[in-house]
Structures are given as C-alpha cells and as structure tokens.
C-alpha cells in the first residue's frame, strides 16, 4: 500500500523539472476488486527518437509491471519481416574494402536509421524479454494481416497500419503532445474513405482488447501498450474499462531533474544473453532472438533477431562439424564473397581465429558474415541492415559477442 501511495504522489516529491498536465498517454486501472493497479499506455508505431521521452510515471509503471501486453507479437516475425525500404548500393575501394555508397539513412516501414533501433511497441517487447517479464499479445499476426487483406493490401510485412492514414509528421506532433483525443479525430477522418474502416480498425478491436485486459489484470500487474488511437472515445478502451466497473485515472506526466530509480533500472536492461550449455556457447543479442524452426536443415540451432525500427538483422547458425573439415574450407563453402572483396582470415580478441567478409546471397542481400569453429561445432554469423549499419562496425561488434564457453 505504501508503494502505491508513493507512486500516487510522485509528482509532489520528485523535484519535477516539468509537468505536462495535458499529456494523456498513461492511464491507471484500479478498483473493482483489484489488489494492485495496472496501466494502459498509448503508443505510436514509429522509431522517432522523440517518442521515447517517457515520463517518470511511465518508467515507474513499466518497471513495476510483471506482465507487458502489446497489440501483437512483433518478434514472432524476426526471421521473415525485412522492414527496409531502400536497396543497398555497394562499392569497393582500391584495396577491395566494401562500402555502401549512399550516406543517407535507410528508410524503414517504421522510420529510418536515424531513429531508435526498435519502433516504440517493439521496444517495450524487447524490454519485456530482457527484464524477464511475462509477455502477452492481444492479437495474432494473422489477425492483423487479415485486416489489411480485407482492404486489398495482401503483404502485411510491407505496410505499417498507420502509414496510409495521414501525414506522419502531423500525427507525430499530435502524439508528442499526448493529445489522444485529437488523434482520435484524425483517425476518424482518415478512415472515412474506407467502408466501415474506423469500426473495423478501431472500434471492433477495442472491444476485444478491453476484454483481454479485464481477464489479465486480476492476477497481473499489467503494463499494456496499444496504439494511442485505441484509448479515447465512447468506444475506446478506457471507456470500455470504465463500463466494466474499473476506475480509470489519467497519470500526470512529470519529468524529474534527477533520474529516478525506476528509470535507471529500465535503462539498465540493455541486452539478452542466449546460453546453450549443450553447444557450449553464449551469444549476447540486443534482445531475445527467435529460435527458427528446422525444416530440412541439419543446423543444431538457428537464431534471428531484428531491429524493426532501423532494419538491422543479426543471425547465428550452429552446425556440427565434420572432423575432416577445416575453417578455411568452411569459409569457402559458406561465405559467398564477391570477387572484388574476398573474405579474409582474422585474429579474434580471445586469441582464436575466424574468417570474415562481405557476402551477397538471397534472401539476405548484402551482409557481413564471420565463421568460427570449435572441436565439435562451427558457427556462421550474419549481420546486415541499412546504409549506416553496413558502413559501421556494428556487425563486427556483434560477432565478437558470440563465444564458445
């Protein structure tokens, strides 16, 4: 009870640098027999860095949740969903070193390389896994895809649900003010051109979302993040929760001079360590990777992780080694380097050796790759992304975090 009271009066005691009383993105759910409050937060599906200026209250709610719920499981598509909108144009210098000739940030469905690695919703899911909290998706990917198929848009992977609604700049400006009511007006106007568009995309989904939130909150301290357009209005999630008997309170957005402990704890959760004792290896990913199903593949394990905001991908494949196969033989088999820039042998930080180079194959396109080997296994690492990623050392830094124990 004391912890709850401290949170209720947080703006009074936290030496707030600023308070935004009009920001309506975070809402508390209490009453109706709940032993602890839960929270609903309105998101915007973009990786624009300005969206990540969370209030102290948002950090508190996020840090203290034991379950995080989003519209869908974004990372279930980590091995198939390439969000990059631009193709790479690679060149080679006089020494054969590859570089991408376009200096501009590659655009993605959710922004570009100048934004955060994950778009806002995916950031919450990444944090959830890294902090070892429970995750619950309100909708399946198939359900969301079928919404667009009904409108004649068959490829869900190439479309952001908000991308065809209205000017992104105007919507982001409205979102940054926390004005969910103006966002609701904008959505209504934009969807008016589609037959029952607002009802199908917003109202009908609100009912299902609210029903699932009601099922989750009696047993969980929930942080539920859904598109901000789902919150307001008579048919919005907030009003549906009120009708079900819950007390819904807007949480004032306050920002302290000094970083509160909850913010420090959330920001400290920066990676996910995959460990496999059977293979004797550890891999540090930015977030929890997807374990890819083995279909007619002799790999011991295949892992994939994606930055959906910037469009970067990290993959690791582990195979059992034949005793007669050497490291260079493996490189010749698995690194399809262009003739202008052949792969090369390198010395690793731990004293071992590897082969590394640029490669080009389907479906990845152009990617960096490295191969290492132990007595029993060999590992193929791949990393690729946009213009800025491919011209940086981010791929190599990831490769260095793949180690045999």
mmCIF file of C-alpha atoms in Angstrom:
data_model
loop_
_atom_site.group_PDB
_atom_site.id
_atom_site.type_symbol
_atom_site.label_atom_id
_atom_site.label_comp_id
_atom_site.label_asym_id
_atom_site.label_seq_id
_atom_site.Cartn_x
_atom_site.Cartn_y
_atom_site.Cartn_z
ATOM 1 C CA UNK A 1 0.000 0.000 0.000
ATOM 2 C CA UNK A 2 2.846 2.389 0.886
ATOM 3 C CA UNK A 3 4.470 1.782 -2.526
ATOM 4 C CA UNK A 4 1.181 2.641 -4.230
ATOM 5 C CA UNK A 5 0.801 5.871 -2.225
ATOM 6 C CA UNK A 6 4.330 6.930 -3.055
ATOM 7 C CA UNK A 7 3.586 6.481 -6.743
ATOM 8 C CA UNK A 8 0.292 8.371 -6.465
ATOM 9 C CA UNK A 9 2.074 11.413 -5.065
ATOM 10 C CA UNK A 10 5.263 11.015 -7.098
ATOM 11 C CA UNK A 11 4.968 14.435 -8.833
ATOM 12 C CA UNK A 12 4.862 16.153 -5.392
ATOM 13 C CA UNK A 13 8.065 14.627 -4.022
ATOM 14 C CA UNK A 14 10.294 14.010 -7.043
ATOM 15 C CA UNK A 15 11.626 17.557 -7.623
ATOM 16 C CA UNK A 16 9.952 17.582 -11.036
ATOM 17 C CA UNK A 17 11.720 19.588 -13.675
ATOM 18 C CA UNK A 18 8.497 19.888 -15.619
ATOM 19 C CA UNK A 19 4.907 18.680 -15.551
ATOM 20 C CA UNK A 20 2.660 18.246 -18.581
ATOM 21 C CA UNK A 21 -0.933 18.099 -17.293
ATOM 22 C CA UNK A 22 -2.366 17.709 -20.812
ATOM 23 C CA UNK A 23 -0.435 14.573 -21.731
ATOM 24 C CA UNK A 24 -2.962 11.721 -21.761
ATOM 25 C CA UNK A 25 -0.831 8.724 -22.788
ATOM 26 C CA UNK A 26 -0.648 6.860 -19.443
ATOM 27 C CA UNK A 27 -3.738 5.686 -17.524
ATOM 28 C CA UNK A 28 -4.095 3.785 -14.273
ATOM 29 C CA UNK A 29 -6.622 0.951 -13.859
ATOM 30 C CA UNK A 30 -7.771 0.306 -10.288
ATOM 31 C CA UNK A 31 -10.851 -0.605 -8.222
ATOM 32 C CA UNK A 32 -13.369 -3.357 -8.897
ATOM 33 C CA UNK A 33 -11.565 -5.728 -6.527
ATOM 34 C CA UNK A 34 -8.030 -5.258 -7.912
ATOM 35 C CA UNK A 35 -5.302 -5.675 -5.293
ATOM 36 C CA UNK A 36 -2.808 -3.601 -7.297
ATOM 37 C CA UNK A 37 -3.198 -1.112 -10.158
ATOM 38 C CA UNK A 38 -2.347 -1.818 -13.789
ATOM 39 C CA UNK A 39 -1.629 0.672 -16.567
ATOM 40 C CA UNK A 40 -2.555 1.336 -20.175
ATOM 41 C CA UNK A 41 -0.176 3.380 -22.330
ATOM 42 C CA UNK A 42 -0.853 4.818 -25.788
ATOM 43 C CA UNK A 43 1.886 4.217 -28.370
ATOM 44 C CA UNK A 44 2.713 5.428 -31.849
ATOM 45 C CA UNK A 45 4.142 2.867 -34.264
ATOM 46 C CA UNK A 46 7.415 4.660 -35.085
ATOM 47 C CA UNK A 47 11.077 4.694 -34.025
ATOM 48 C CA UNK A 48 11.291 8.510 -33.936
ATOM 49 C CA UNK A 49 13.627 9.254 -31.025
ATOM 50 C CA UNK A 50 11.317 11.956 -29.647
ATOM 51 C CA UNK A 51 8.702 9.314 -28.784
ATOM 52 C CA UNK A 52 10.994 7.750 -26.173
ATOM 53 C CA UNK A 53 10.975 10.705 -23.770
ATOM 54 C CA UNK A 54 8.888 8.814 -21.217
ATOM 55 C CA UNK A 55 7.556 10.440 -18.073
ATOM 56 C CA UNK A 56 8.742 9.309 -14.638
ATOM 57 C CA UNK A 57 5.336 7.720 -14.090
ATOM 58 C CA UNK A 58 5.681 5.671 -17.270
ATOM 59 C CA UNK A 59 9.050 4.340 -16.134
ATOM 60 C CA UNK A 60 7.558 3.501 -12.746
ATOM 61 C CA UNK A 61 4.625 1.616 -14.301
ATOM 62 C CA UNK A 62 6.892 -0.205 -16.757
ATOM 63 C CA UNK A 63 9.499 -1.205 -14.178
ATOM 64 C CA UNK A 64 6.952 -2.459 -11.649
ATOM 65 C CA UNK A 65 4.839 -4.480 -14.092
ATOM 66 C CA UNK A 66 5.164 -8.254 -14.027
ATOM 67 C CA UNK A 67 3.429 -8.602 -17.406
ATOM 68 C CA UNK A 68 3.670 -6.480 -20.553
ATOM 69 C CA UNK A 69 0.994 -6.697 -23.207
ATOM 70 C CA UNK A 70 1.065 -5.306 -26.763
ATOM 71 C CA UNK A 71 -1.177 -5.437 -29.794
ATOM 72 C CA UNK A 72 0.747 -8.368 -31.281
ATOM 73 C CA UNK A 73 3.954 -10.416 -31.063
ATOM 74 C CA UNK A 74 6.275 -8.423 -33.321
ATOM 75 C CA UNK A 75 9.299 -10.661 -32.739
ATOM 76 C CA UNK A 76 7.486 -13.757 -33.974
ATOM 77 C CA UNK A 77 8.348 -12.426 -37.448
ATOM 78 C CA UNK A 78 12.033 -11.821 -36.750
ATOM 79 C CA UNK A 79 13.186 -14.274 -39.434
ATOM 80 C CA UNK A 80 10.866 -13.120 -42.243
ATOM 81 C CA UNK A 81 9.969 -9.453 -41.888
ATOM 82 C CA UNK A 82 12.539 -7.165 -43.549
ATOM 83 C CA UNK A 83 11.318 -3.596 -42.948
ATOM 84 C CA UNK A 84 13.965 -1.820 -45.066
ATOM 85 C CA UNK A 85 12.532 0.347 -47.839
ATOM 86 C CA UNK A 86 15.783 1.034 -49.749
ATOM 87 C CA UNK A 87 18.173 -1.333 -51.508
ATOM 88 C CA UNK A 88 21.910 -1.084 -50.795
ATOM 89 C CA UNK A 89 24.410 0.137 -53.371
ATOM 90 C CA UNK A 90 27.796 -1.358 -52.565
ATOM 91 C CA UNK A 91 31.182 -0.237 -53.932
ATOM 92 C CA UNK A 92 34.805 -1.176 -53.235
ATOM 93 C CA UNK A 93 37.861 0.992 -52.586
ATOM 94 C CA UNK A 94 41.300 0.449 -54.145
ATOM 95 C CA UNK A 95 42.126 -2.209 -51.550
ATOM 96 C CA UNK A 96 38.918 -4.120 -52.125
ATOM 97 C CA UNK A 97 37.256 -2.950 -48.894
ATOM 98 C CA UNK A 98 33.482 -2.796 -49.368
ATOM 99 C CA UNK A 99 31.412 0.254 -48.528
ATOM 100 C CA UNK A 100 27.866 1.460 -49.167
ATOM 101 C CA UNK A 101 27.950 4.493 -51.414
ATOM 102 C CA UNK A 102 24.739 6.124 -50.158
ATOM 103 C CA UNK A 103 25.464 8.168 -46.981
ATOM 104 C CA UNK A 104 21.796 8.745 -46.188
ATOM 105 C CA UNK A 105 19.895 6.865 -43.516
ATOM 106 C CA UNK A 106 17.971 3.927 -44.931
ATOM 107 C CA UNK A 107 14.218 4.310 -44.596
ATOM 108 C CA UNK A 108 12.133 1.607 -42.963
ATOM 109 C CA UNK A 109 8.429 0.995 -42.510
ATOM 110 C CA UNK A 110 8.702 2.453 -39.002
ATOM 111 C CA UNK A 111 11.087 5.358 -39.626
ATOM 112 C CA UNK A 112 14.744 5.282 -40.615
ATOM 113 C CA UNK A 113 18.249 4.604 -39.328
ATOM 114 C CA UNK A 114 18.407 7.963 -37.532
ATOM 115 C CA UNK A 115 15.688 6.782 -35.142
ATOM 116 C CA UNK A 116 15.850 4.170 -32.390
ATOM 117 C CA UNK A 117 16.731 0.547 -33.254
ATOM 118 C CA UNK A 118 13.193 -0.607 -32.366
ATOM 119 C CA UNK A 119 9.948 1.197 -33.027
ATOM 120 C CA UNK A 120 8.104 2.090 -29.832
ATOM 121 C CA UNK A 121 5.948 -1.039 -29.432
ATOM 122 C CA UNK A 122 8.850 -3.371 -30.273
ATOM 123 C CA UNK A 123 10.999 -1.542 -27.717
ATOM 124 C CA UNK A 124 8.505 -2.450 -24.999
ATOM 125 C CA UNK A 125 8.549 -6.090 -26.109
ATOM 126 C CA UNK A 126 12.345 -6.136 -26.199
ATOM 127 C CA UNK A 127 12.467 -4.662 -22.689
ATOM 128 C CA UNK A 128 9.913 -7.232 -21.515
ATOM 129 C CA UNK A 129 12.078 -10.172 -22.575
ATOM 130 C CA UNK A 130 15.349 -8.622 -21.416
ATOM 131 C CA UNK A 131 13.840 -7.885 -17.985
ATOM 132 C CA UNK A 132 12.417 -11.437 -17.814
ATOM 133 C CA UNK A 133 8.823 -10.287 -17.528
ATOM 134 C CA UNK A 134 5.850 -12.165 -18.948
ATOM 135 C CA UNK A 135 4.605 -11.131 -22.402
ATOM 136 C CA UNK A 136 1.050 -11.341 -23.729
ATOM 137 C CA UNK A 137 -0.075 -10.317 -27.261
ATOM 138 C CA UNK A 138 -3.661 -9.102 -27.580
ATOM 139 C CA UNK A 139 -3.914 -10.065 -31.270
ATOM 140 C CA UNK A 140 -2.244 -12.574 -33.552
ATOM 141 C CA UNK A 141 -0.156 -11.530 -36.527
ATOM 142 C CA UNK A 142 -2.562 -13.419 -38.790
ATOM 143 C CA UNK A 143 -5.471 -11.389 -37.435
ATOM 144 C CA UNK A 144 -3.728 -8.094 -38.194
ATOM 145 C CA UNK A 145 -2.713 -9.267 -41.646
ATOM 146 C CA UNK A 146 -6.285 -10.261 -42.451
ATOM 147 C CA UNK A 147 -7.442 -6.736 -41.593
ATOM 148 C CA UNK A 148 -5.312 -5.394 -44.421
ATOM 149 C CA UNK A 149 -6.188 -8.206 -46.810
ATOM 150 C CA UNK A 150 -9.822 -7.177 -46.395
ATOM 151 C CA UNK A 151 -8.784 -3.780 -47.772
ATOM 152 C CA UNK A 152 -6.871 -5.314 -50.682
ATOM 153 C CA UNK A 153 -3.390 -4.986 -49.111
ATOM 154 C CA UNK A 154 -2.009 -8.545 -49.168
ATOM 155 C CA UNK A 155 1.543 -8.044 -47.896
ATOM 156 C CA UNK A 156 1.343 -7.127 -44.214
ATOM 157 C CA UNK A 157 5.150 -7.095 -43.933
ATOM 158 C CA UNK A 158 5.434 -4.052 -46.185
ATOM 159 C CA UNK A 159 2.750 -1.938 -44.500
ATOM 160 C CA UNK A 160 2.518 -0.082 -41.202
ATOM 161 C CA UNK A 161 -1.140 0.165 -40.170
ATOM 162 C CA UNK A 162 -0.788 3.926 -39.655
ATOM 163 C CA UNK A 163 1.293 4.596 -42.771
ATOM 164 C CA UNK A 164 -1.640 5.183 -45.083
ATOM 165 C CA UNK A 165 -3.848 7.104 -42.656
ATOM 166 C CA UNK A 166 -2.460 10.648 -42.565
ATOM 167 C CA UNK A 167 0.659 12.803 -42.625
ATOM 168 C CA UNK A 168 3.152 11.090 -40.338
ATOM 169 C CA UNK A 169 4.652 14.426 -39.250
ATOM 170 C CA UNK A 170 1.273 15.818 -38.205
ATOM 171 C CA UNK A 171 0.366 12.632 -36.337
ATOM 172 C CA UNK A 172 3.702 12.527 -34.515
ATOM 173 C CA UNK A 173 3.387 16.179 -33.499
ATOM 174 C CA UNK A 174 -0.061 15.445 -32.082
ATOM 175 C CA UNK A 175 1.204 12.322 -30.323
ATOM 176 C CA UNK A 176 4.106 14.188 -28.713
ATOM 177 C CA UNK A 177 1.556 16.489 -27.081
ATOM 178 C CA UNK A 178 -0.167 13.418 -25.668
ATOM 179 C CA UNK A 179 -3.423 14.572 -27.280
ATOM 180 C CA UNK A 180 -5.180 11.239 -27.759
ATOM 181 C CA UNK A 181 -8.483 12.990 -28.444
ATOM 182 C CA UNK A 182 -7.088 14.874 -31.445
ATOM 183 C CA UNK A 183 -5.531 11.642 -32.672
ATOM 184 C CA UNK A 184 -8.966 10.041 -32.493
ATOM 185 C CA UNK A 185 -10.419 12.839 -34.663
ATOM 186 C CA UNK A 186 -7.614 12.399 -37.186
ATOM 187 C CA UNK A 187 -8.152 8.655 -37.375
ATOM 188 C CA UNK A 188 -11.882 9.072 -37.899
ATOM 189 C CA UNK A 189 -11.289 11.492 -40.758
ATOM 190 C CA UNK A 190 -8.586 9.418 -42.410
ATOM 191 C CA UNK A 191 -10.535 6.173 -42.231
ATOM 192 C CA UNK A 192 -13.772 7.703 -43.501
ATOM 193 C CA UNK A 193 -12.773 6.789 -47.075
ATOM 194 C CA UNK A 194 -12.867 3.071 -46.209
ATOM 195 C CA UNK A 195 -16.169 1.288 -45.786
ATOM 196 C CA UNK A 196 -16.585 0.789 -42.039
ATOM 197 C CA UNK A 197 -12.855 1.486 -41.751
ATOM 198 C CA UNK A 198 -12.956 3.152 -38.327
ATOM 199 C CA UNK A 199 -15.285 0.478 -36.956
ATOM 200 C CA UNK A 200 -13.152 -2.440 -38.193
ATOM 201 C CA UNK A 201 -9.721 -0.992 -37.452
ATOM 202 C CA UNK A 202 -10.525 0.749 -34.160
ATOM 203 C CA UNK A 203 -13.903 0.092 -32.515
ATOM 204 C CA UNK A 204 -14.198 -3.665 -33.049
ATOM 205 C CA UNK A 205 -10.622 -4.234 -31.949
ATOM 206 C CA UNK A 206 -11.124 -2.039 -28.866
ATOM 207 C CA UNK A 207 -13.789 -4.415 -27.592
ATOM 208 C CA UNK A 208 -11.501 -7.434 -27.881
ATOM 209 C CA UNK A 209 -8.558 -5.543 -26.357
ATOM 210 C CA UNK A 210 -10.587 -4.378 -23.366
ATOM 211 C CA UNK A 211 -11.992 -7.874 -22.784
ATOM 212 C CA UNK A 212 -8.477 -9.353 -22.676
ATOM 213 C CA UNK A 213 -7.166 -6.618 -20.382
ATOM 214 C CA UNK A 214 -10.034 -7.379 -17.998
ATOM 215 C CA UNK A 215 -9.015 -11.052 -17.980
ATOM 216 C CA UNK A 216 -5.353 -10.245 -17.279
ATOM 217 C CA UNK A 217 -5.432 -7.578 -14.556
ATOM 218 C CA UNK A 218 -6.866 -9.571 -11.616
ATOM 219 C CA UNK A 219 -3.752 -11.763 -11.491
ATOM 220 C CA UNK A 220 -1.092 -9.482 -13.008
ATOM 221 C CA UNK A 221 0.415 -6.038 -12.586
ATOM 222 C CA UNK A 222 -0.063 -5.213 -16.243
ATOM 223 C CA UNK A 223 1.603 -2.605 -18.449
ATOM 224 C CA UNK A 224 -0.474 -2.669 -21.637
ATOM 225 C CA UNK A 225 0.733 -0.599 -24.607
ATOM 226 C CA UNK A 226 -1.563 -0.173 -27.606
ATOM 227 C CA UNK A 227 -1.845 2.428 -30.343
ATOM 228 C CA UNK A 228 -2.910 5.745 -28.790
ATOM 229 C CA UNK A 229 -5.907 5.905 -31.126
ATOM 230 C CA UNK A 230 -7.442 2.934 -29.304
ATOM 231 C CA UNK A 231 -7.725 4.758 -25.963
ATOM 232 C CA UNK A 232 -10.245 7.653 -26.249
ATOM 233 C CA UNK A 233 -13.899 7.982 -27.203
ATOM 234 C CA UNK A 234 -17.105 6.271 -26.152
ATOM 235 C CA UNK A 235 -15.937 3.101 -27.893
ATOM 236 C CA UNK A 236 -12.342 3.445 -26.697
ATOM 237 C CA UNK A 237 -10.516 1.018 -24.433
ATOM 238 C CA UNK A 238 -10.585 3.445 -21.481
ATOM 239 C CA UNK A 239 -14.353 3.899 -21.559
ATOM 240 C CA UNK A 240 -14.928 0.173 -22.036
ATOM 241 C CA UNK A 241 -12.903 -0.481 -18.890
ATOM 242 C CA UNK A 242 -14.959 2.136 -17.008
ATOM 243 C CA UNK A 243 -18.165 0.446 -18.129
ATOM 244 C CA UNK A 244 -16.807 -2.810 -16.725
ATOM 245 C CA UNK A 245 -16.586 -1.184 -13.284
ATOM 246 C CA UNK A 246 -12.923 -0.127 -13.107
ATOM 247 C CA UNK A 247 -11.618 3.269 -12.004
ATOM 248 C CA UNK A 248 -9.609 4.855 -14.809
ATOM 249 C CA UNK A 249 -7.298 7.727 -13.846
ATOM 250 C CA UNK A 250 -5.020 9.774 -16.087
ATOM 251 C CA UNK A 251 -1.493 9.732 -14.664
ATOM 252 C CA UNK A 252 0.173 13.145 -14.837
ATOM 253 C CA UNK A 253 3.309 13.227 -16.973
ATOM 254 C CA UNK A 254 6.161 14.564 -14.825
ATOM 255 C CA UNK A 255 9.885 14.729 -15.616
ATOM 256 C CA UNK A 256 12.429 14.954 -12.791
ATOM 257 C CA UNK A 257 15.693 16.870 -12.711
ATOM 258 C CA UNK A 258 17.426 13.758 -11.413
ATOM 259 C CA UNK A 259 16.887 10.292 -12.877
ATOM 260 C CA UNK A 260 14.503 8.276 -10.716
ATOM 261 C CA UNK A 261 15.493 4.742 -9.725
ATOM 262 C CA UNK A 262 12.787 3.108 -11.875
ATOM 263 C CA UNK A 263 14.094 4.856 -14.981
ATOM 264 C CA UNK A 264 17.637 3.800 -14.122
ATOM 265 C CA UNK A 265 16.533 0.184 -13.761
ATOM 266 C CA UNK A 266 14.625 0.154 -17.069
ATOM 267 C CA UNK A 267 17.524 1.720 -18.966
ATOM 268 C CA UNK A 268 19.993 -0.741 -17.441
ATOM 269 C CA UNK A 269 18.300 -3.693 -19.165
ATOM 270 C CA UNK A 270 20.165 -3.480 -22.458
ATOM 271 C CA UNK A 271 20.725 -6.997 -23.781
ATOM 272 C CA UNK A 272 19.667 -10.621 -23.790
ATOM 273 C CA UNK A 273 22.250 -13.359 -23.266
ATOM 274 C CA UNK A 274 21.418 -16.587 -25.073
ATOM 275 C CA UNK A 275 23.205 -19.512 -23.442
ATOM 276 C CA UNK A 276 23.320 -23.085 -24.692
ATOM 277 C CA UNK A 277 25.207 -25.456 -22.409
ATOM 278 C CA UNK A 278 24.805 -28.362 -24.813
ATOM 279 C CA UNK A 279 26.651 -26.451 -27.532
ATOM 280 C CA UNK A 280 28.956 -24.776 -25.009
ATOM 281 C CA UNK A 281 28.357 -21.223 -26.217
ATOM 282 C CA UNK A 282 26.874 -17.852 -25.268
ATOM 283 C CA UNK A 283 25.615 -15.063 -27.520
ATOM 284 C CA UNK A 284 24.739 -11.527 -26.467
ATOM 285 C CA UNK A 285 21.886 -10.125 -28.567
ATOM 286 C CA UNK A 286 20.265 -6.665 -28.215
ATOM 287 C CA UNK A 287 17.066 -8.561 -27.337
ATOM 288 C CA UNK A 288 15.632 -12.054 -27.225
ATOM 289 C CA UNK A 289 16.219 -13.815 -30.576
ATOM 290 C CA UNK A 290 13.728 -16.018 -32.333
ATOM 291 C CA UNK A 291 14.689 -19.683 -32.468
ATOM 292 C CA UNK A 292 13.957 -20.618 -36.076
ATOM 293 C CA UNK A 293 12.285 -23.941 -36.774
ATOM 294 C CA UNK A 294 14.426 -26.518 -38.528
ATOM 295 C CA UNK A 295 12.937 -27.531 -41.887
ATOM 296 C CA UNK A 296 15.176 -29.985 -43.747
ATOM 297 C CA UNK A 297 18.188 -28.293 -42.195
ATOM 298 C CA UNK A 298 20.999 -30.014 -40.300
ATOM 299 C CA UNK A 299 21.707 -26.949 -38.137
ATOM 300 C CA UNK A 300 21.835 -27.575 -34.395
ATOM 301 C CA UNK A 301 20.243 -24.173 -33.792
ATOM 302 C CA UNK A 302 19.327 -21.108 -35.849
ATOM 303 C CA UNK A 303 18.683 -17.751 -34.178
ATOM 304 C CA UNK A 304 17.458 -14.448 -35.618
ATOM 305 C CA UNK A 305 16.993 -11.022 -34.075
ATOM 306 C CA UNK A 306 15.807 -7.839 -35.813
ATOM 307 C CA UNK A 307 15.821 -4.110 -35.122
ATOM 308 C CA UNK A 308 12.448 -3.315 -36.684
ATOM 309 C CA UNK A 309 12.978 0.439 -36.391
ATOM 310 C CA UNK A 310 16.331 0.662 -38.171
ATOM 311 C CA UNK A 311 16.043 -2.524 -40.211
ATOM 312 C CA UNK A 312 19.105 -4.370 -38.872
ATOM 313 C CA UNK A 313 19.265 -8.165 -38.593
ATOM 314 C CA UNK A 314 21.535 -10.450 -36.546
ATOM 315 C CA UNK A 315 21.613 -14.187 -37.254
ATOM 316 C CA UNK A 316 23.562 -17.128 -35.864
ATOM 317 C CA UNK A 317 23.574 -20.683 -37.214
ATOM 318 C CA UNK A 318 25.366 -23.521 -35.422
ATOM 319 C CA UNK A 319 26.277 -26.779 -37.205
ATOM 320 C CA UNK A 320 28.001 -29.962 -36.099
ATOM 321 C CA UNK A 321 31.480 -30.110 -37.566
ATOM 322 C CA UNK A 322 32.897 -32.953 -39.600
ATOM 323 C CA UNK A 323 36.362 -33.796 -38.286
ATOM 324 C CA UNK A 324 37.938 -33.536 -41.736
ATOM 325 C CA UNK A 325 36.653 -30.011 -42.459
ATOM 326 C CA UNK A 326 38.920 -27.059 -41.711
ATOM 327 C CA UNK A 327 37.993 -23.452 -41.044
ATOM 328 C CA UNK A 328 39.103 -22.188 -44.453
ATOM 329 C CA UNK A 329 37.131 -24.961 -46.153
ATOM 330 C CA UNK A 330 34.047 -23.857 -44.275
ATOM 331 C CA UNK A 331 34.617 -20.237 -45.297
ATOM 332 C CA UNK A 332 34.837 -21.226 -48.944
ATOM 333 C CA UNK A 333 31.571 -23.121 -48.599
ATOM 334 C CA UNK A 334 29.566 -20.581 -46.608
ATOM 335 C CA UNK A 335 30.875 -17.091 -47.442
ATOM 336 C CA UNK A 336 29.715 -16.120 -50.962
ATOM 337 C CA UNK A 337 32.038 -13.135 -51.259
ATOM 338 C CA UNK A 338 32.169 -11.053 -54.447
ATOM 339 C CA UNK A 339 35.402 -11.263 -56.416
ATOM 340 C CA UNK A 340 36.149 -7.594 -55.703
ATOM 341 C CA UNK A 341 36.349 -8.246 -51.940
ATOM 342 C CA UNK A 342 37.225 -11.846 -50.952
ATOM 343 C CA UNK A 343 36.811 -12.991 -47.350
ATOM 344 C CA UNK A 344 39.896 -12.946 -45.133
ATOM 345 C CA UNK A 345 41.345 -14.658 -42.093
ATOM 346 C CA UNK A 346 41.259 -12.549 -38.899
ATOM 347 C CA UNK A 347 42.588 -12.862 -35.356
ATOM 348 C CA UNK A 348 39.968 -12.723 -32.597
ATOM 349 C CA UNK A 349 40.167 -10.848 -29.324
ATOM 350 C CA UNK A 350 40.329 -14.112 -27.365
ATOM 351 C CA UNK A 351 43.305 -15.321 -29.387
ATOM 352 C CA UNK A 352 41.365 -17.561 -31.755
ATOM 353 C CA UNK A 353 40.900 -17.117 -35.475
ATOM 354 C CA UNK A 354 37.991 -16.726 -37.857
ATOM 355 C CA UNK A 355 37.162 -15.950 -41.458
ATOM 356 C CA UNK A 356 35.154 -12.838 -42.196
ATOM 357 C CA UNK A 357 33.926 -10.871 -45.169
ATOM 358 C CA UNK A 358 31.113 -9.282 -47.090
ATOM 359 C CA UNK A 359 28.705 -11.641 -48.827
ATOM 360 C CA UNK A 360 25.785 -11.425 -51.207
ATOM 361 C CA UNK A 361 23.055 -14.048 -51.447
ATOM 362 C CA UNK A 362 19.286 -14.487 -51.360
ATOM 363 C CA UNK A 363 17.257 -13.606 -49.332
ATOM 364 C CA UNK A 364 19.594 -11.503 -47.168
ATOM 365 C CA UNK A 365 21.123 -9.456 -49.979
ATOM 366 C CA UNK A 366 24.427 -7.905 -48.938
ATOM 367 C CA UNK A 367 25.578 -8.850 -45.450
ATOM 368 C CA UNK A 368 28.619 -9.156 -43.212
ATOM 369 C CA UNK A 369 29.487 -12.682 -42.120
ATOM 370 C CA UNK A 370 32.003 -14.454 -39.888
ATOM 371 C CA UNK A 371 32.731 -18.146 -39.295
ATOM 372 C CA UNK A 372 34.308 -19.606 -36.158
ATOM 373 C CA UNK A 373 34.872 -23.198 -35.117
ATOM 374 C CA UNK A 374 35.293 -25.374 -32.034
ATOM 375 C CA UNK A 375 36.206 -29.045 -31.783
ATOM 376 C CA UNK A 376 32.621 -30.140 -32.352
ATOM 377 C CA UNK A 377 30.783 -27.239 -33.997
ATOM 378 C CA UNK A 378 31.136 -24.377 -36.421
ATOM 379 C CA UNK A 379 29.168 -21.141 -36.294
ATOM 380 C CA UNK A 380 28.006 -18.914 -39.150
ATOM 381 C CA UNK A 381 27.184 -15.349 -38.111
ATOM 382 C CA UNK A 382 25.396 -12.848 -40.321
ATOM 383 C CA UNK A 383 24.542 -9.195 -39.775
ATOM 384 C CA UNK A 384 23.018 -6.721 -42.189
ATOM 385 C CA UNK A 385 20.997 -3.551 -42.276
ATOM 386 C CA UNK A 386 20.827 -0.144 -43.905
ATOM 387 C CA UNK A 387 23.462 2.205 -45.307
ATOM 388 C CA UNK A 388 24.768 3.430 -41.958
ATOM 389 C CA UNK A 389 24.791 -0.032 -40.395
ATOM 390 C CA UNK A 390 26.774 -1.596 -43.227
ATOM 391 C CA UNK A 391 29.349 1.227 -43.100
ATOM 392 C CA UNK A 392 29.842 0.838 -39.341
ATOM 393 C CA UNK A 393 31.498 -1.733 -37.071
ATOM 394 C CA UNK A 394 28.204 -2.840 -35.516
ATOM 395 C CA UNK A 395 28.247 -6.209 -37.279
ATOM 396 C CA UNK A 396 31.762 -6.952 -36.047
ATOM 397 C CA UNK A 397 30.882 -5.893 -32.503
ATOM 398 C CA UNK A 398 28.003 -8.355 -32.534
ATOM 399 C CA UNK A 399 30.244 -11.123 -33.913
ATOM 400 C CA UNK A 400 32.658 -10.547 -31.008
ATOM 401 C CA UNK A 401 29.808 -11.336 -28.588
ATOM 402 C CA UNK A 402 29.379 -14.854 -29.994
ATOM 403 C CA UNK A 403 31.656 -17.092 -27.957
ATOM 404 C CA UNK A 404 32.286 -20.699 -27.075
ATOM 405 C CA UNK A 405 32.453 -21.214 -23.331
#
